[in-house]
Coordinates of C-alpha atoms in Angstrom, one line a residue:
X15 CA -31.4 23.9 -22.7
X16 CA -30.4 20.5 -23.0
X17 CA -27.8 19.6 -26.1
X18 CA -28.5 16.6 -27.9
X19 CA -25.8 14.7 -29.3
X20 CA -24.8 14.7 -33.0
X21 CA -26.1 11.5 -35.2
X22 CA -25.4 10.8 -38.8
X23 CA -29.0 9.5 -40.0
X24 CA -31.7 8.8 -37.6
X25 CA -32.9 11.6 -35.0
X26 CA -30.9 11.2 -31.4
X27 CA -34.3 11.2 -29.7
X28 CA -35.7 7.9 -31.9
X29 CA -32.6 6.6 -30.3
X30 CA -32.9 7.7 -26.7
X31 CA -36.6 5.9 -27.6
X32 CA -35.3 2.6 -28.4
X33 CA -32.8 2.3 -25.5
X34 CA -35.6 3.0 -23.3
X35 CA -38.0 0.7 -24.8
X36 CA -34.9 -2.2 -24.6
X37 CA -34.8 -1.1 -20.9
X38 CA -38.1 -1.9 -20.3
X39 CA -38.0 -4.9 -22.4
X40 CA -34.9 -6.1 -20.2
X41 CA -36.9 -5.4 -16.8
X42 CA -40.0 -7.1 -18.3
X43 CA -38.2 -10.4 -19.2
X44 CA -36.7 -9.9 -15.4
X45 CA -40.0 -10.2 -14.2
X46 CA -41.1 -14.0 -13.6
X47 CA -37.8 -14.6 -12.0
X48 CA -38.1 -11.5 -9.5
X49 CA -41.8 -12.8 -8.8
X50 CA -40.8 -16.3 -8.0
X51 CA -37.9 -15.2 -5.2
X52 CA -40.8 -13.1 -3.8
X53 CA -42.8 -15.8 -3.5
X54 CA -40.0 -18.6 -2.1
X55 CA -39.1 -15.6 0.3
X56 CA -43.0 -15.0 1.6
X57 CA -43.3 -18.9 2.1
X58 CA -40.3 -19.4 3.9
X59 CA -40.2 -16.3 6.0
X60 CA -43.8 -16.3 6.6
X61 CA -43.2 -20.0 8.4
X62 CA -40.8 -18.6 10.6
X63 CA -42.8 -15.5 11.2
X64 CA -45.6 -17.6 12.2
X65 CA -43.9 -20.3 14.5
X66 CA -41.7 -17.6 16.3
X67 CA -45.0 -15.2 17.0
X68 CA -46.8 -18.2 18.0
X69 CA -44.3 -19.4 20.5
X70 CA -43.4 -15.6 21.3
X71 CA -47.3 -15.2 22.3
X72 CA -47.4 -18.7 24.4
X73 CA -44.5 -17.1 26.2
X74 CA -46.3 -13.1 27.0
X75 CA -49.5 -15.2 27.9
X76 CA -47.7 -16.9 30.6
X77 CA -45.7 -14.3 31.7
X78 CA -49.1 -11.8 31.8
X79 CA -50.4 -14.1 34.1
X80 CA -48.0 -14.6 36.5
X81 CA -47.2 -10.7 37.1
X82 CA -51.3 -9.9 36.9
X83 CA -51.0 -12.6 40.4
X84 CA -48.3 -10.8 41.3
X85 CA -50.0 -7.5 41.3
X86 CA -53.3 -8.5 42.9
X87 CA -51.0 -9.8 45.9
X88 CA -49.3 -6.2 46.3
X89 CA -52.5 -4.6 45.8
X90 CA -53.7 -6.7 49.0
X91 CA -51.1 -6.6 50.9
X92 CA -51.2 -2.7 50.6
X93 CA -54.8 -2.4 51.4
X94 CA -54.4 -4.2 54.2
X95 CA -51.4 -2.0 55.6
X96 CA -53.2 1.3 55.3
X97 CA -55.9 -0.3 57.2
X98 CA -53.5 -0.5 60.0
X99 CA -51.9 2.3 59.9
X100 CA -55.2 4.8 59.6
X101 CA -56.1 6.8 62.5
X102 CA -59.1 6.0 64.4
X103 CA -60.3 9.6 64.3
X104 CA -59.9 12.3 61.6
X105 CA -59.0 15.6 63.5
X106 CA -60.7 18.2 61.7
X107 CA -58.9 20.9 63.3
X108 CA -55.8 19.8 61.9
X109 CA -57.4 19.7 58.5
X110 CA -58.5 23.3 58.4
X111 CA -55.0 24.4 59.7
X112 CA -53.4 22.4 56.8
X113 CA -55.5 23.9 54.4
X114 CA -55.5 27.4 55.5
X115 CA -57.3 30.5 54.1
X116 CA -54.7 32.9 54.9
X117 CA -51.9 30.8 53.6
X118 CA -53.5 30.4 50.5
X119 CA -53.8 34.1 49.3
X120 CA -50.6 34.7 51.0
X121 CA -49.5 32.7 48.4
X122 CA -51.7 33.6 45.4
X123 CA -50.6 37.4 45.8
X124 CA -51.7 39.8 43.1
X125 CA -48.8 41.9 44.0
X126 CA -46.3 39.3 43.5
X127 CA -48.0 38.3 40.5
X128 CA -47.7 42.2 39.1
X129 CA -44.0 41.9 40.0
X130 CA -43.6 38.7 38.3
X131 CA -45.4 40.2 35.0
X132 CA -44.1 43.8 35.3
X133 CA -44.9 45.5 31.9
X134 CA -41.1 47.4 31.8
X135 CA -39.3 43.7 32.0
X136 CA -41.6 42.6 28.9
X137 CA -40.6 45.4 26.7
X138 CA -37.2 45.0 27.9
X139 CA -36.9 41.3 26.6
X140 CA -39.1 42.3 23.6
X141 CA -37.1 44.7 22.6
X142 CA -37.7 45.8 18.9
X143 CA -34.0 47.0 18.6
X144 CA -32.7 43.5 19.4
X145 CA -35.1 41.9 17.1
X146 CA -33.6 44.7 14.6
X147 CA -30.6 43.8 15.3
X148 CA -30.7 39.9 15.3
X149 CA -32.7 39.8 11.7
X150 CA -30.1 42.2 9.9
X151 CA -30.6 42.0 6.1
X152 CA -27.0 41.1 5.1
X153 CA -27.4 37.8 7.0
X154 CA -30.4 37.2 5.5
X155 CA -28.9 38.0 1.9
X156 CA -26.4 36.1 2.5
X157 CA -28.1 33.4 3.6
X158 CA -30.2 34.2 0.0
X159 CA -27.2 33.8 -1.9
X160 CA -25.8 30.3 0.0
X161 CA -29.7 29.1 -0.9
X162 CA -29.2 30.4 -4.4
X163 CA -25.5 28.9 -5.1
X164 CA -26.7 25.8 -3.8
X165 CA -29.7 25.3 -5.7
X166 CA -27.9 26.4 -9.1
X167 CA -25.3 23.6 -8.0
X168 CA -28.3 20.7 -7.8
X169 CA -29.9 22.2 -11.0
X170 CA -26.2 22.0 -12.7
X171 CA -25.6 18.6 -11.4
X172 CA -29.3 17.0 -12.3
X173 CA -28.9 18.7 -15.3
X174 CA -25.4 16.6 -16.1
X175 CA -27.0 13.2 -14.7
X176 CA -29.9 14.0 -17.4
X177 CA -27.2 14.4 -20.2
X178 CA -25.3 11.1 -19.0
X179 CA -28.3 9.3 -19.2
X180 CA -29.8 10.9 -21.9
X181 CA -26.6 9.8 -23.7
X182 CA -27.1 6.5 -22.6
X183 CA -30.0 5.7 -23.9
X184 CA -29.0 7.2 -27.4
X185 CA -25.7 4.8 -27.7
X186 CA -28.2 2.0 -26.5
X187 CA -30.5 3.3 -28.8
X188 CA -28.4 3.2 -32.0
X189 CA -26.8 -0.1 -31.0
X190 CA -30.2 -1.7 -31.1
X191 CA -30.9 0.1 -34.5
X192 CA -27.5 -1.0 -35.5
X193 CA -28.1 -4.8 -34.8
X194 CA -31.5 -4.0 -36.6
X195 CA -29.8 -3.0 -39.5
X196 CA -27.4 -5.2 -39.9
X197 CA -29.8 -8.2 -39.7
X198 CA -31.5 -6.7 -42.6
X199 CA -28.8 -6.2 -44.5
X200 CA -27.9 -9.9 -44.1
X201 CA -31.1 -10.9 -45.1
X202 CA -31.4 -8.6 -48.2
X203 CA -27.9 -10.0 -48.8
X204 CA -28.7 -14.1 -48.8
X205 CA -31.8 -12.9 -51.0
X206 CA -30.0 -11.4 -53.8
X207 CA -27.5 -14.0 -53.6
X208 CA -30.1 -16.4 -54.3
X209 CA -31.3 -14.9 -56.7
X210 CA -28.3 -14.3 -58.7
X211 CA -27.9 -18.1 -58.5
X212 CA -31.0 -19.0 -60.1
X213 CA -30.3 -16.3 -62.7
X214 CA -26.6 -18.0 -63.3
X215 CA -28.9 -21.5 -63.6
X216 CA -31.1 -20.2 -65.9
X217 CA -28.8 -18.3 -68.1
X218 CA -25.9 -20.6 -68.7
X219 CA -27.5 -22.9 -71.5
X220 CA -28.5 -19.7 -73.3
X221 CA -25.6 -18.1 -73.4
X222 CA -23.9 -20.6 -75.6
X223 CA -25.1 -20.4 -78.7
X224 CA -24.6 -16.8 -78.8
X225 CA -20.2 -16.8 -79.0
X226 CA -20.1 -16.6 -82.9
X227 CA -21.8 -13.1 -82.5
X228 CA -18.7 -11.9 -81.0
X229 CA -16.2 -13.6 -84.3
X230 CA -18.9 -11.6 -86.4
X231 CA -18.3 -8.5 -84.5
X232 CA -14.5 -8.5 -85.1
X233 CA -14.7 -7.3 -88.9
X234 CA -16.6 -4.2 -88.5
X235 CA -14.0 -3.2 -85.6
X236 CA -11.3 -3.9 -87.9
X237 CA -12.6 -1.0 -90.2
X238 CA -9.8 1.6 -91.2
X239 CA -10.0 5.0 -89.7
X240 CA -10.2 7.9 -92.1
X241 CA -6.7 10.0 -92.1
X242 CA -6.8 13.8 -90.8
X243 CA -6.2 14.6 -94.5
X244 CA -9.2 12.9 -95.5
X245 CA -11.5 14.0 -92.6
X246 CA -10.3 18.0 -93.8
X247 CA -11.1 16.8 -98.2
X248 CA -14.6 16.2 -96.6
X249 CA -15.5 19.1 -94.8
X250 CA -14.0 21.1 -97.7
X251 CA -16.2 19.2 -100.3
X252 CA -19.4 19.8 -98.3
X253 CA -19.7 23.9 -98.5
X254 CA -19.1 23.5 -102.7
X255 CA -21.8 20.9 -102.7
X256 CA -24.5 23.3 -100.9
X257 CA -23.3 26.2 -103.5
X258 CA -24.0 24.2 -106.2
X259 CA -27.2 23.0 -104.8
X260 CA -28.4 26.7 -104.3
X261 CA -27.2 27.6 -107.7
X262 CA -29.4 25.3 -109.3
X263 CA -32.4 26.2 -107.1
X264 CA -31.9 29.9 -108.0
X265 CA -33.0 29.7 -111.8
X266 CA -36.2 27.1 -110.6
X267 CA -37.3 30.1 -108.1
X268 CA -37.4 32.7 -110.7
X269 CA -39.4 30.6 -113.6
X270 CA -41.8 29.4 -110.7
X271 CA -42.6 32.9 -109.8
X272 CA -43.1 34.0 -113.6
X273 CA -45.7 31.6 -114.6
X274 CA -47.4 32.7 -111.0
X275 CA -48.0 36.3 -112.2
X276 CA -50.2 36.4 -114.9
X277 CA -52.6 33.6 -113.3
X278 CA -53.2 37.0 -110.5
X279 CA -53.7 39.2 -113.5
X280 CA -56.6 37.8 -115.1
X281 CA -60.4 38.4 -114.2
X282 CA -63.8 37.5 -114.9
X283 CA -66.0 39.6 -116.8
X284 CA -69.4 39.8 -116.6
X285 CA -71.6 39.6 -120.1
X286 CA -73.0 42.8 -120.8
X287 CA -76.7 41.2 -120.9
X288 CA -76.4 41.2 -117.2

């Protein structure tokens, strides 16, 4: 598994994103100038191409001609040779004793042929115990090991390229995000700078008339602070002042509750003509 590397803020895979995309950007813009070499290089090689073929194939036509002469000569000259040296008269007894019967199956033996392809000296060469012997399995596993070792080396090594450029593209990444950033934070900055100037503007001849509030607030911070003593008189005043209170409520209670009771005691009664 592939570790990515440790960011602060943003994921290290948008990063990896943006250095790509400024990759491509970069190859993009490299474009037109790549395309114009091309085409300087196809117009100026494709004249050479064209006048050195061009004298190339004046020079194979002329020289095909002159050895196509040369052969037609030979090929006369040849004819005319064998002509003179053919004998008159084609013995046909010399023919038949060139190309002999006997000779022949002399030579195309079935015997020699059964020697040459004698069973025993197949199974000899094909031997299953040599085969056996030349395919042993610890060769082959170590041959499966070196394969193995070797293709865990390339997978370890593509797997460091990836990292490297994996990493790569996250430090491109972030410094395009960086750059981003900051020219936002520029731009937020001149903003509330102008602002706070035309704040300042509109807030100086206002403020003005206001200082005397501040000669007016002096006396009430030059009020005295109560003593300890005095803080201790109050709190010691305030529990009498509640007993007195209740006292006084007491006596109120009682008379409100006696002129209550007989108001519940009385009741209706009905004439006795009902």
């Amino acid at each position: 598994m592939m570790t990515q590397p440790k960011t602060n803020r943003i994921p290290a895979p948008l990063y990896a994103a943006a250095g790509a995309g400024e990759l491509a950007l970069e190859q993009l813009r490299k474009l037109p100038t790549v395309v114009s070499e091309l085409r300087d290089r196809v117009v100026n090689d494709g004249g050479r191409v064209v006048t050195d073929l061009g004298g190339k194939a004046v020079i194979t036509g002329f020289e095909l001609r002159q050895k196509a002469n040369d052969t037609l000569r030979t090929v006369n000259q040849s004819t005319e040779s064998l002509r003179q040296k053919a004998v008159p008269g084609a013995d046909l007894h010399k023919l038949r004793e060139v190309a002999d019967v006997n000779r022949l199956r002399e030579v195309a033996d079935v015997n020699r042929l059964r020697e040459v392809a004698d069973l025993h000296k197949l199974r000899e060469v094909a031997d299953a115990n040599r085969l056996r012997g030349a395919a042993e399995l610890d060769r082959l596993r170590e041959v499966a090991t070196r394969n193995a070792a070797v293709v865990v080396a390339g997978a370890q090594v593509a797997q460091e390229r990836a990292l490297a450029a994996y990493g790569a593209l996250v430090a491109r990444g972030e410094r395009v995000v960086g750059a981003g950033v900051l020219e936002a934070a520029e731009t937020v900055n001149a903003d509330i700078e102008a602002t706070e100037a035309t704040v300042e503007e509109v807030t100086e001849p206002t403020a003005e008339p206001a200082k005397p509030t501040a000669t007016t607030a002096e006396p009430a911070a030059k009020t005295e602070v109560p003593s300890p003593t005095e803080v201790a008189e109050i709190v010691e005043a305030k529990p009498a002042a509640r007993k007195t209170t209740r006292a006084k409520a007491a006596p109120r209670q009682a008379a409100a509750k006696r002129t209550a009771a007989p108001a519940k005691a009385t009741r209706r009664s009905r004439p006795a003509a009902e």
